CSV table of C-alpha atoms and ligand atoms in Angstrom, one decimal:
chain,number,residue,atom,x,y,z
Z,1,MET,CA,-50.6,-30.5,50.9
Z,2,VAL,CA,-49.3,-31.3,47.5
Z,3,TRP,CA,-47.6,-28.5,45.7
Z,4,LYS,CA,-45.4,-27.8,42.7
Z,5,TRP,CA,-42.5,-25.5,41.9
Z,6,LEU,CA,-41.5,-24.7,38.3
Z,7,ALA,CA,-39.0,-21.9,37.7
Z,8,PRO,CA,-36.9,-22.9,34.7
Z,9,THR,CA,-35.1,-19.5,34.1
Z,10,GLU,CA,-31.3,-19.6,34.2
Z,11,ILE,CA,-30.2,-16.7,36.4
Z,12,TYR,CA,-27.0,-14.6,36.3
Z,13,PHE,CA,-26.8,-11.9,39.0
Z,14,GLY,CA,-24.2,-9.2,39.6
Z,15,ARG,CA,-22.2,-6.4,38.1
Z,16,ASN,CA,-21.3,-7.2,34.4
Z,17,ALA,CA,-23.6,-10.2,34.4
Z,18,VAL,CA,-24.2,-9.8,30.6
Z,19,LYS,CA,-20.6,-9.3,29.6
Z,20,GLU,CA,-19.2,-12.1,31.7
Z,21,ASN,CA,-21.7,-14.7,30.6
Z,22,GLY,CA,-22.2,-13.7,27.0
Z,23,GLU,CA,-21.6,-17.2,25.7
Z,24,VAL,CA,-25.1,-18.1,27.0
Z,25,PHE,CA,-26.5,-16.1,24.0
Z,26,LYS,CA,-24.8,-18.5,21.6
Z,27,GLY,CA,-27.1,-21.3,22.7
Z,28,LEU,CA,-30.1,-19.3,21.8
Z,29,GLY,CA,-29.6,-19.0,18.1
Z,30,LYS,CA,-28.1,-16.9,15.3
Z,31,LYS,CA,-30.5,-14.0,15.0
Z,32,ALA,CA,-31.9,-11.9,17.8
Z,33,LEU,CA,-34.6,-9.3,18.0
Z,34,VAL,CA,-33.8,-7.0,20.9
Z,35,VAL,CA,-36.8,-5.4,22.4
Z,36,THR,CA,-36.5,-2.2,24.5
Z,37,GLY,CA,-38.4,0.8,25.7
Z,38,LYS,CA,-39.2,3.9,23.6
Z,39,GLY,CA,-37.7,6.4,26.1
Z,40,GLY,CA,-34.1,5.3,25.4
Z,41,SER,CA,-33.1,4.4,28.9
Z,42,ALA,CA,-31.5,1.2,27.8
Z,43,ARG,CA,-29.1,3.2,25.6
Z,44,ARG,CA,-28.3,5.5,28.5
Z,45,ASN,CA,-27.7,2.9,31.3
Z,46,GLY,CA,-25.4,0.7,29.2
Z,47,SER,CA,-27.6,-2.4,29.1
Z,48,LEU,CA,-28.3,-2.2,25.3
Z,49,GLU,CA,-24.7,-1.7,24.4
Z,50,ASP,CA,-23.5,-4.6,26.6
Z,51,VAL,CA,-26.0,-6.9,24.9
Z,52,LEU,CA,-25.2,-5.8,21.4
Z,53,VAL,CA,-21.4,-6.1,22.0
Z,54,VAL,CA,-21.9,-9.6,23.2
Z,55,LEU,CA,-24.2,-10.5,20.3
Z,56,GLU,CA,-21.6,-9.1,17.8
Z,57,SER,CA,-18.8,-11.0,19.5
Z,58,PHE,CA,-20.6,-14.3,18.8
Z,59,SER,CA,-21.6,-13.2,15.3
Z,60,ILE,CA,-25.3,-13.2,16.2
Z,61,LYS,CA,-27.3,-11.0,13.8
Z,62,TRP,CA,-29.5,-8.5,15.6
Z,63,LYS,CA,-32.1,-5.9,15.2
Z,64,VAL,CA,-33.4,-3.5,17.8
Z,65,PHE,CA,-37.2,-2.8,18.3
Z,66,ASP,CA,-37.2,0.3,20.6
Z,67,LYS,CA,-40.8,1.3,20.5
Z,68,VAL,CA,-42.2,-0.3,23.7
Z,69,GLU,CA,-44.3,2.1,25.8
Z,70,PRO,CA,-45.0,1.7,29.5
Z,71,ASN,CA,-47.8,-0.8,30.0
Z,72,PRO,CA,-47.3,-2.1,26.4
Z,73,SER,CA,-50.3,-2.6,24.1
Z,74,VAL,CA,-51.2,-5.6,22.1
Z,75,SER,CA,-50.7,-3.6,18.9
Z,76,THR,CA,-47.1,-2.7,20.0
Z,77,VAL,CA,-46.2,-6.4,20.5
Z,78,ARG,CA,-47.8,-7.2,17.1
Z,79,THR,CA,-45.5,-4.6,15.5
Z,80,GLY,CA,-42.5,-6.2,17.3
Z,81,ALA,CA,-43.5,-9.6,16.2
Z,82,GLU,CA,-43.7,-8.5,12.5
Z,83,ILE,CA,-40.1,-7.3,12.7
Z,84,ALA,CA,-39.1,-10.6,14.4
Z,85,ARG,CA,-40.6,-12.5,11.5
Z,86,GLU,CA,-38.9,-10.3,8.8
Z,87,LEU,CA,-35.6,-10.9,10.6
Z,88,GLY,CA,-36.3,-14.6,11.0
Z,89,ALA,CA,-35.4,-14.2,14.7
Z,90,ASP,CA,-34.3,-17.3,16.6
Z,91,PHE,CA,-34.7,-15.6,19.9
Z,92,VAL,CA,-35.9,-12.4,21.6
Z,93,VAL,CA,-34.0,-10.2,24.1
Z,94,GLY,CA,-36.1,-8.0,26.4
Z,95,ILE,CA,-34.2,-5.1,28.0
Z,96,GLY,CA,-35.7,-2.6,30.3
Z,97,GLY,CA,-38.4,-2.5,33.0
Z,98,GLY,CA,-41.4,-4.9,33.1
Z,99,SER,CA,-42.8,-3.3,30.0
Z,100,PRO,CA,-40.1,-4.2,27.5
Z,101,MET,CA,-39.6,-7.6,29.1
Z,102,ASP,CA,-43.3,-8.4,29.0
Z,103,ALA,CA,-43.4,-7.2,25.4
Z,104,ALA,CA,-40.5,-9.4,24.5
Z,105,LYS,CA,-42.4,-12.5,25.8
Z,106,ALA,CA,-45.5,-11.7,23.7
Z,107,VAL,CA,-43.3,-10.9,20.7
Z,108,ALA,CA,-41.7,-14.3,21.2
Z,109,VAL,CA,-45.2,-16.0,20.9
Z,110,LEU,CA,-46.6,-13.9,18.1
Z,111,ALA,CA,-43.4,-14.2,16.0
Z,112,ILE,CA,-44.2,-17.9,15.4
Z,113,ASN,CA,-47.9,-18.2,16.0
Z,114,ASP,CA,-50.8,-16.7,14.0
Z,115,LEU,CA,-53.2,-15.8,16.7
Z,116,SER,CA,-56.2,-13.5,17.3
Z,117,ASP,CA,-56.0,-11.3,20.4
Z,118,GLU,CA,-58.5,-13.7,22.1
Z,119,ASP,CA,-56.5,-16.8,21.2
Z,120,LEU,CA,-53.3,-15.1,22.4
Z,121,PHE,CA,-54.7,-14.5,25.9
Z,122,ALA,CA,-56.4,-17.9,25.9
Z,123,VAL,CA,-52.9,-19.4,25.4
Z,124,LYS,CA,-53.9,-21.2,22.1
Z,125,PHE,CA,-50.2,-21.8,21.3
Z,126,ASP,CA,-47.7,-24.4,22.4
Z,127,ARG,CA,-44.4,-22.8,21.5
Z,128,ALA,CA,-42.6,-19.5,21.5
Z,129,LEU,CA,-39.1,-18.3,20.7
Z,130,PRO,CA,-36.7,-18.4,23.6
Z,131,VAL,CA,-36.5,-15.1,25.6
Z,132,ALA,CA,-33.5,-13.6,27.4
Z,133,ALA,CA,-34.5,-10.9,29.9
Z,134,VAL,CA,-32.4,-8.0,31.2
Z,135,PRO,CA,-34.1,-5.9,33.9
Z,136,THR,CA,-33.2,-2.3,34.3
Z,137,THR,CA,-35.8,-1.6,37.0
Z,138,ALA,CA,-36.0,-3.4,40.3
Z,139,GLY,CA,-39.7,-4.2,40.5
Z,140,THR,CA,-41.6,-6.5,38.3
Z,141,GLY,CA,-39.5,-9.7,38.5
Z,142,SER,CA,-40.7,-10.3,34.9
Z,143,GLU,CA,-37.3,-11.8,34.1
Z,144,VAL,CA,-38.4,-14.9,36.0
Z,145,THR,CA,-42.2,-15.0,35.6
Z,146,PRO,CA,-44.4,-16.8,33.1
Z,147,TYR,CA,-46.5,-13.6,32.6
Z,148,SER,CA,-46.8,-10.9,30.0
Z,149,ILE,CA,-49.1,-8.1,31.1
Z,150,LEU,CA,-50.5,-6.2,28.1
Z,151,THR,CA,-52.9,-3.3,27.6
Z,152,TRP,CA,-55.9,-4.5,25.7
Z,153,PRO,CA,-58.2,-1.6,24.7
Z,154,GLU,CA,-61.0,-4.1,23.7
Z,155,ILE,CA,-61.6,-4.9,27.3
Z,156,GLU,CA,-60.6,-1.5,28.6
Z,157,ASN,CA,-58.0,-3.0,30.9
Z,158,LYS,CA,-54.7,-4.6,31.2
Z,159,LYS,CA,-54.7,-8.4,30.8
Z,160,ASN,CA,-52.3,-11.1,31.9
Z,161,LEU,CA,-51.0,-13.5,29.3
Z,162,ALA,CA,-49.9,-16.4,31.5
Z,163,SER,CA,-48.2,-19.5,30.3
Z,164,SER,CA,-45.2,-21.6,31.4
Z,165,ILE,CA,-44.1,-21.4,27.7
Z,166,ILE,CA,-43.1,-17.8,28.2
Z,167,PHE,CA,-40.8,-18.2,31.1
Z,168,PRO,CA,-37.6,-16.5,30.0
Z,169,GLN,CA,-34.9,-19.0,29.3
Z,170,VAL,CA,-32.2,-16.8,30.8
Z,171,ALA,CA,-32.1,-13.7,32.9
Z,172,PHE,CA,-29.1,-11.3,33.4
Z,173,LEU,CA,-29.5,-9.0,36.5
Z,174,ASP,CA,-26.9,-6.3,36.8
Z,175,PRO,CA,-27.7,-3.8,39.6
Z,176,GLY,CA,-25.5,-1.3,37.8
Z,177,TYR,CA,-28.2,-0.7,35.1
Z,178,THR,CA,-30.6,0.5,37.9
Z,179,GLU,CA,-28.1,3.1,39.3
Z,180,GLY,CA,-29.4,6.0,37.2
Z,181,LEU,CA,-33.1,5.2,37.9
Z,182,PRO,CA,-34.9,8.4,38.9
Z,183,PHE,CA,-36.1,8.4,42.5
Z,184,ASP,CA,-39.8,8.2,41.7
Z,185,ILE,CA,-39.4,5.2,39.4
Z,186,THR,CA,-37.1,3.6,42.1
Z,187,ALA,CA,-39.8,4.0,44.7
Z,188,ASP,CA,-42.7,2.9,42.4
Z,189,THR,CA,-40.9,-0.2,41.3
Z,190,ALA,CA,-39.7,-1.1,44.8
Z,191,VAL,CA,-43.3,-0.9,46.0
Z,192,ASP,CA,-44.3,-3.2,43.1
Z,193,ALA,CA,-41.7,-5.7,44.2
Z,194,PHE,CA,-42.8,-5.6,47.8
Z,195,SER,CA,-46.4,-5.9,46.7
Z,196,HIS,CA,-45.5,-9.1,44.8
Z,197,ALA,CA,-44.0,-10.8,47.9
Z,198,PHE,CA,-46.8,-9.5,50.2
Z,199,GLU,CA,-49.6,-10.6,47.9
Z,200,SER,CA,-48.0,-13.9,47.1
Z,201,TYR,CA,-47.9,-14.6,50.9
Z,202,PHE,CA,-51.7,-14.3,51.1
Z,203,THR,CA,-52.8,-16.2,48.0
Z,204,VAL,CA,-54.7,-19.4,48.0
Z,205,ARG,CA,-51.9,-20.8,45.8
Z,206,ALA,CA,-49.1,-20.1,48.2
Z,207,ASN,CA,-47.0,-23.1,49.2
Z,208,PRO,CA,-44.2,-23.6,51.7
Z,209,LEU,CA,-41.4,-22.8,49.2
Z,210,SER,CA,-43.2,-19.7,47.7
Z,211,ASP,CA,-43.8,-18.5,51.3
Z,212,ALA,CA,-40.1,-19.0,52.1
Z,213,VAL,CA,-39.1,-17.0,49.1
Z,214,ALA,CA,-41.7,-14.3,49.7
Z,215,ARG,CA,-40.6,-13.9,53.3
Z,216,GLU,CA,-37.0,-13.5,52.2
Z,217,ALA,CA,-38.1,-10.9,49.7
Z,218,MET,CA,-40.0,-9.0,52.3
Z,219,ARG,CA,-37.1,-9.2,54.8
Z,220,ILE,CA,-34.9,-7.5,52.2
Z,221,LEU,CA,-37.3,-5.1,50.7
Z,222,GLY,CA,-39.2,-3.9,53.9
Z,223,PRO,CA,-36.2,-1.8,55.3
Z,224,GLU,CA,-35.4,-0.5,51.8
Z,225,LEU,CA,-39.0,0.8,51.4
Z,226,ALA,CA,-38.6,2.5,54.8
Z,227,ALA,CA,-35.2,4.1,53.6
Z,228,LEU,CA,-36.9,5.3,50.4
Z,229,ALA,CA,-39.7,6.8,52.4
Z,230,ARG,CA,-37.0,8.8,54.3
Z,231,GLU,CA,-36.0,10.0,50.8
Z,232,GLU,CA,-32.5,8.3,51.1
Z,233,ILE,CA,-30.9,7.9,47.7
Z,234,PRO,CA,-30.0,4.2,47.4
Z,235,SER,CA,-26.3,3.3,47.3
Z,236,TYR,CA,-25.0,0.6,45.0
Z,237,GLU,CA,-25.4,-2.0,47.7
Z,238,GLN,CA,-29.0,-0.9,48.2
Z,239,ARG,CA,-29.6,-1.1,44.5
Z,240,GLU,CA,-28.3,-4.7,44.7
Z,241,LYS,CA,-30.7,-5.5,47.5
Z,242,LEU,CA,-33.7,-3.9,45.6
Z,243,LEU,CA,-32.9,-6.0,42.5
Z,244,TYR,CA,-32.4,-9.2,44.5
Z,245,GLY,CA,-35.6,-8.6,46.4
Z,246,SER,CA,-37.5,-8.0,43.2
Z,247,LEU,CA,-36.1,-11.2,41.8
Z,248,LEU,CA,-37.2,-13.2,44.8
Z,249,ALA,CA,-40.6,-11.6,44.7
Z,250,GLY,CA,-40.9,-12.4,41.1
Z,251,LEU,CA,-40.0,-16.0,41.8
Z,252,ALA,CA,-42.8,-16.1,44.5
Z,253,ILE,CA,-45.5,-14.8,42.1
Z,254,SER,CA,-44.2,-17.0,39.3
Z,255,GLN,CA,-45.8,-19.8,41.4
Z,256,THR,CA,-48.7,-18.1,43.1
Z,257,GLY,CA,-49.8,-15.1,41.0
Z,258,THR,CA,-50.9,-11.8,42.5
Z,259,SER,CA,-54.2,-10.8,44.0
Z,260,ILE,CA,-56.3,-7.7,44.9
Z,261,PRO,CA,-53.8,-4.8,44.8
Z,262,HIS,CA,-52.8,-5.8,41.2
Z,263,ALA,CA,-56.4,-6.3,40.1
Z,264,VAL,CA,-57.5,-2.9,41.4
Z,265,GLY,CA,-54.2,-1.2,40.4
Z,266,TYR,CA,-54.6,-2.2,36.7
Z,267,CYS,CA,-57.7,0.1,36.6
Z,268,PHE,CA,-55.8,3.0,38.1
Z,269,THR,CA,-53.2,2.5,35.5
Z,270,TYR,CA,-55.5,2.0,32.5
Z,271,PHE,CA,-57.9,4.8,33.3
Z,272,LYS,CA,-55.9,7.2,35.3
Z,273,GLY,CA,-52.3,6.7,34.0
Z,274,VAL,CA,-50.9,5.8,37.5
Z,275,PRO,CA,-47.6,4.0,37.1
Z,276,HIS,CA,-47.9,0.3,37.9
Z,277,GLY,CA,-46.1,0.0,41.2
Z,278,ARG,CA,-47.6,3.2,42.6
Z,279,ALA,CA,-51.1,2.0,41.7
Z,280,ASN,CA,-50.6,-1.3,43.7
Z,281,GLY,CA,-49.2,0.8,46.6
Z,282,MET,CA,-52.3,2.9,46.8
Z,283,VAL,CA,-54.3,-0.3,47.4
Z,284,LEU,CA,-51.8,-2.1,49.7
Z,285,PRO,CA,-52.7,-0.6,53.1
Z,286,CYS,CA,-56.5,-1.1,52.7
Z,287,TYR,CA,-55.9,-4.6,51.3
Z,288,ALA,CA,-53.7,-5.4,54.3
Z,289,GLU,CA,-56.4,-4.0,56.7
Z,290,PHE,CA,-59.1,-6.1,54.9
Z,291,ASN,CA,-57.1,-9.3,55.3
Z,292,TRP,CA,-56.3,-8.4,58.9
Z,293,GLU,CA,-59.9,-7.7,59.9
Z,294,LYS,CA,-61.4,-10.5,57.9
Z,295,THR,CA,-59.0,-13.3,58.7
Z,296,GLY,CA,-56.9,-12.2,61.7
Z,297,HIS,CA,-54.4,-14.6,60.1
Z,298,PRO,CA,-51.1,-15.0,61.9
Z,299,LYS,CA,-49.3,-14.6,58.6
Z,300,LEU,CA,-50.2,-10.9,58.6
Z,301,GLN,CA,-48.2,-10.3,61.8
Z,302,GLU,CA,-45.4,-12.5,60.4
Z,303,ALA,CA,-45.3,-10.4,57.2
Z,304,PHE,CA,-45.0,-7.2,59.1
Z,305,ASP,CA,-42.4,-8.6,61.5
Z,306,VAL,CA,-40.2,-10.0,58.8
Z,307,SER,CA,-40.4,-6.7,56.8
Z,308,SER,CA,-39.4,-4.7,59.9
Z,309,PHE,CA,-42.7,-2.8,60.2
Z,310,ASP,CA,-44.0,-2.4,63.7
Z,311,SER,CA,-47.6,-2.4,62.8
Z,312,LEU,CA,-50.2,-2.0,60.0
Z,313,GLU,CA,-50.2,1.7,60.9
Z,314,GLU,CA,-46.4,2.1,60.3
Z,315,PHE,CA,-46.7,0.0,57.1
Z,316,SER,CA,-49.5,2.3,55.8
Z,317,LEU,CA,-47.5,5.4,56.6
Z,318,VAL,CA,-44.4,4.2,54.7
Z,319,ILE,CA,-46.4,3.1,51.7
Z,320,LYS,CA,-48.5,6.2,51.6
Z,321,LYS,CA,-45.3,8.4,51.8
Z,322,LEU,CA,-43.9,6.5,48.8
Z,323,VAL,CA,-47.0,6.5,46.5
Z,324,GLY,CA,-48.8,9.7,47.4
Z,325,ARG,CA,-52.5,10.4,47.0
Z,326,PRO,CA,-54.8,8.3,44.9
Z,327,PRO,CA,-56.3,9.8,41.8
Z,328,GLU,CA,-59.6,11.7,41.9
Z,329,CYS,CA,-62.4,9.4,40.6
Z,330,SER,CA,-66.0,10.3,39.9
Z,331,ALA,CA,-68.9,8.1,41.1
Z,332,GLU,CA,-69.3,6.8,37.6
Z,333,GLU,CA,-65.6,5.9,37.5
Z,334,ARG,CA,-65.8,4.1,40.8
Z,335,GLU,CA,-68.7,2.0,39.5
Z,336,LYS,CA,-66.9,1.2,36.4
Z,337,PHE,CA,-63.7,0.2,38.1
Z,338,LEU,CA,-65.6,-2.0,40.5
Z,339,SER,CA,-67.4,-3.8,37.7
Z,340,ILE,CA,-64.1,-4.4,36.0
Z,341,PHE,CA,-61.8,-5.5,38.8
Z,342,SER,CA,-64.4,-7.5,40.7
Z,343,GLN,CA,-64.3,-10.0,37.7
Z,344,ALA,CA,-60.5,-10.2,37.7
Z,345,ARG,CA,-59.0,-13.7,38.4
Z,346,GLY,CA,-56.7,-12.2,41.1
Z,347,ILE,CA,-59.6,-11.3,43.4
Z,348,ALA,CA,-60.3,-15.0,44.1
Z,349,ASN,CA,-56.6,-15.7,44.6
Z,350,ASN,CA,-56.7,-13.9,48.0
Z,351,LEU,CA,-56.8,-15.9,51.2
Z,352,VAL,CA,-60.4,-14.8,51.6
Z,353,LYS,CA,-62.4,-13.8,48.6
Z,354,PRO,CA,-64.1,-10.4,49.2
Z,355,THR,CA,-67.8,-9.9,48.3
Z,356,GLU,CA,-68.6,-7.2,45.8
Z,357,GLU,CA,-69.8,-5.1,48.7
Z,358,GLU,CA,-66.5,-5.6,50.5
Z,359,LEU,CA,-64.6,-4.6,47.4
Z,360,ALA,CA,-66.7,-1.5,47.1
Z,361,VAL,CA,-65.9,-0.5,50.7
Z,362,MET,CA,-62.2,-1.2,50.0
Z,363,LEU,CA,-62.2,0.9,46.9
Z,364,HIS,CA,-63.9,3.7,48.8
Z,365,LYS,CA,-61.3,3.6,51.5
Z,366,VAL,CA,-58.4,3.5,49.0
Z,367,LEU,CA,-59.7,6.6,47.3
Z,368,GLU,CA,-60.3,8.3,50.6
Z,369,ASN,CA,-56.6,7.7,51.2
Z,370,GLY,CA,-56.3,4.6,53.2
Z,371,PRO,CA,-57.3,3.1,56.4
Z,372,LYS,CA,-55.2,4.9,59.0
Z,373,GLY,CA,-52.4,7.3,59.5
C,401,NAP,P1,-41.6,0.2,32.8
C,401,NAP,O1,-43.0,0.6,32.3
C,401,NAP,O2,-40.9,-0.9,32.1
C,401,NAP,O3,-40.7,1.5,32.7
C,401,NAP,C1,-41.1,2.7,33.3
C,401,NAP,C2,-40.2,3.9,33.0
C,401,NAP,O4,-38.9,3.6,33.5
C,401,NAP,C3,-40.0,4.0,31.5
C,401,NAP,O5,-40.1,5.4,31.1
C,401,NAP,C4,-38.6,3.5,31.2
C,401,NAP,O6,-38.0,4.1,30.1
C,401,NAP,C5,-37.9,3.9,32.5
C,401,NAP,N1,-36.7,3.1,32.8
C,401,NAP,C6,-36.6,1.8,32.8
C,401,NAP,N2,-35.3,1.5,33.3
C,401,NAP,C7,-34.7,2.6,33.5
C,401,NAP,C8,-33.4,3.0,34.0
C,401,NAP,N3,-32.5,2.0,34.3
C,401,NAP,N4,-33.1,4.3,34.1
C,401,NAP,C9,-33.9,5.2,33.8
C,401,NAP,N5,-35.2,5.0,33.4
C,401,NAP,C10,-35.6,3.7,33.2
C,401,NAP,O7,-41.7,0.1,34.4
C,401,NAP,P2,-41.8,-1.2,35.3
C,401,NAP,O8,-42.5,-0.8,36.5
C,401,NAP,O9,-40.5,-1.9,35.4
C,401,NAP,O10,-42.8,-2.2,34.5
C,401,NAP,C11,-44.2,-2.1,34.6
C,401,NAP,C12,-44.9,-3.0,33.7
C,401,NAP,O11,-44.5,-4.4,34.1
C,401,NAP,C13,-46.4,-2.9,33.7
C,401,NAP,O12,-46.9,-3.1,32.5
C,401,NAP,C14,-46.7,-4.1,34.7
C,401,NAP,O13,-48.1,-4.5,34.5
C,401,NAP,C15,-45.7,-5.1,34.3
C,401,NAP,N6,-45.5,-6.2,35.3
C,401,NAP,C16,-45.2,-7.4,34.9
C,401,NAP,C17,-45.0,-8.4,35.7
C,401,NAP,C18,-44.7,-9.8,35.2
C,401,NAP,O14,-44.5,-10.8,36.0
C,401,NAP,N7,-44.5,-10.0,33.9
C,401,NAP,C19,-45.1,-8.2,37.1
C,401,NAP,C20,-45.4,-6.9,37.6
C,401,NAP,C21,-45.6,-5.9,36.6
C,401,NAP,P3,-37.9,3.5,28.7
C,401,NAP,O15,-39.0,3.9,27.9
C,401,NAP,O16,-36.6,4.0,28.2
C,401,NAP,O17,-37.9,2.0,28.8
C,402,FE,FE1,-46.6,-5.9,39.6
């Protein structure tokens, strides 16, 4: 087997990672556009202030674009790119959950390329501004992935802009920023992180190194999911584990991509407003059951063992406790979702590609609240 690993992001991990490594920003340029979420959490958790203080200390001119909504739209990143152009930004800093970090990557592309929406997603560009990423959720791993997931109303779905050009140049991970995360967002994002590692492990693109990294992510995240399902409030040490686990899971999918849970989950998010991680979690148990029944692959047992789940049943119970009931969907909606996600690239990335009929059965089971338990 011939395989490749490309993960060029420089990573700083630990409390005060930004403040203690501020000189890294100097190498990125003299003007920065700082992209963050519209809810103001980056102001409250200290991440925005840390970045701005460091930029000031190196006389880097900055402007804040704080209008990014969850599941950012193409039009939002176009607005951000306009501001980057007016500023003459040399680089972009994305601070927040996956939404602001993904938005920052697309802004970095659109700030220096004139592209239609189609050409943006078709990656008709060969350069982008450098991006620094500062996660404040422990879930997406976007700080180390070459993906920007944008909501694109023209196709009534979310769409993955994927290119090695948008790997962040540097990532600063400070678990302290996640300490004030509300419990539901902590749980949703932890499920997203676990889902990345789990899906990566069963992709056709998995390789020995992505598997090793995914296994380590599952080893760390599995017990944390179980603790969250018991409604334990995470300590700082657990926040650290969640952020490290999501980093590892992000590194795994940076090489392999995701598969069925993400493809289906995007529809639940786009049409039903279900938060990203929770949407994946609703699909995970039935997806695991499908792979189990279809392939009987020994990696399934390995994944449960390494994550400290006794069985598929226990796994399903934990995930269901964390994500709750799936949304009510009419027959028309089910048809529509199926027609959309069955075309998604991620479907064929699973170990075994389901037929349209198998996908319909899986969707039915998901919406009837899972296989077992
Ligand atoms: P998010 O959409 O970035 O944020 C969700 C909510 O959490 C927002 O209201 C946000 O508030 C709030 N929040 C963020 N950090 C907080 C903190 N420290 N304390 C309190 N509230 C905080 O959520 P996410 O799950 O991290 O990201 C989801 C997005 O990432 C989706 O669009 C998904 O498709 C994408 N994603 C990308 C990748 C990738 O590789 N690029 C992988 C998986 C998922 P604010 O409005 O203040 O920000
Ligand atoms: Fe995800």
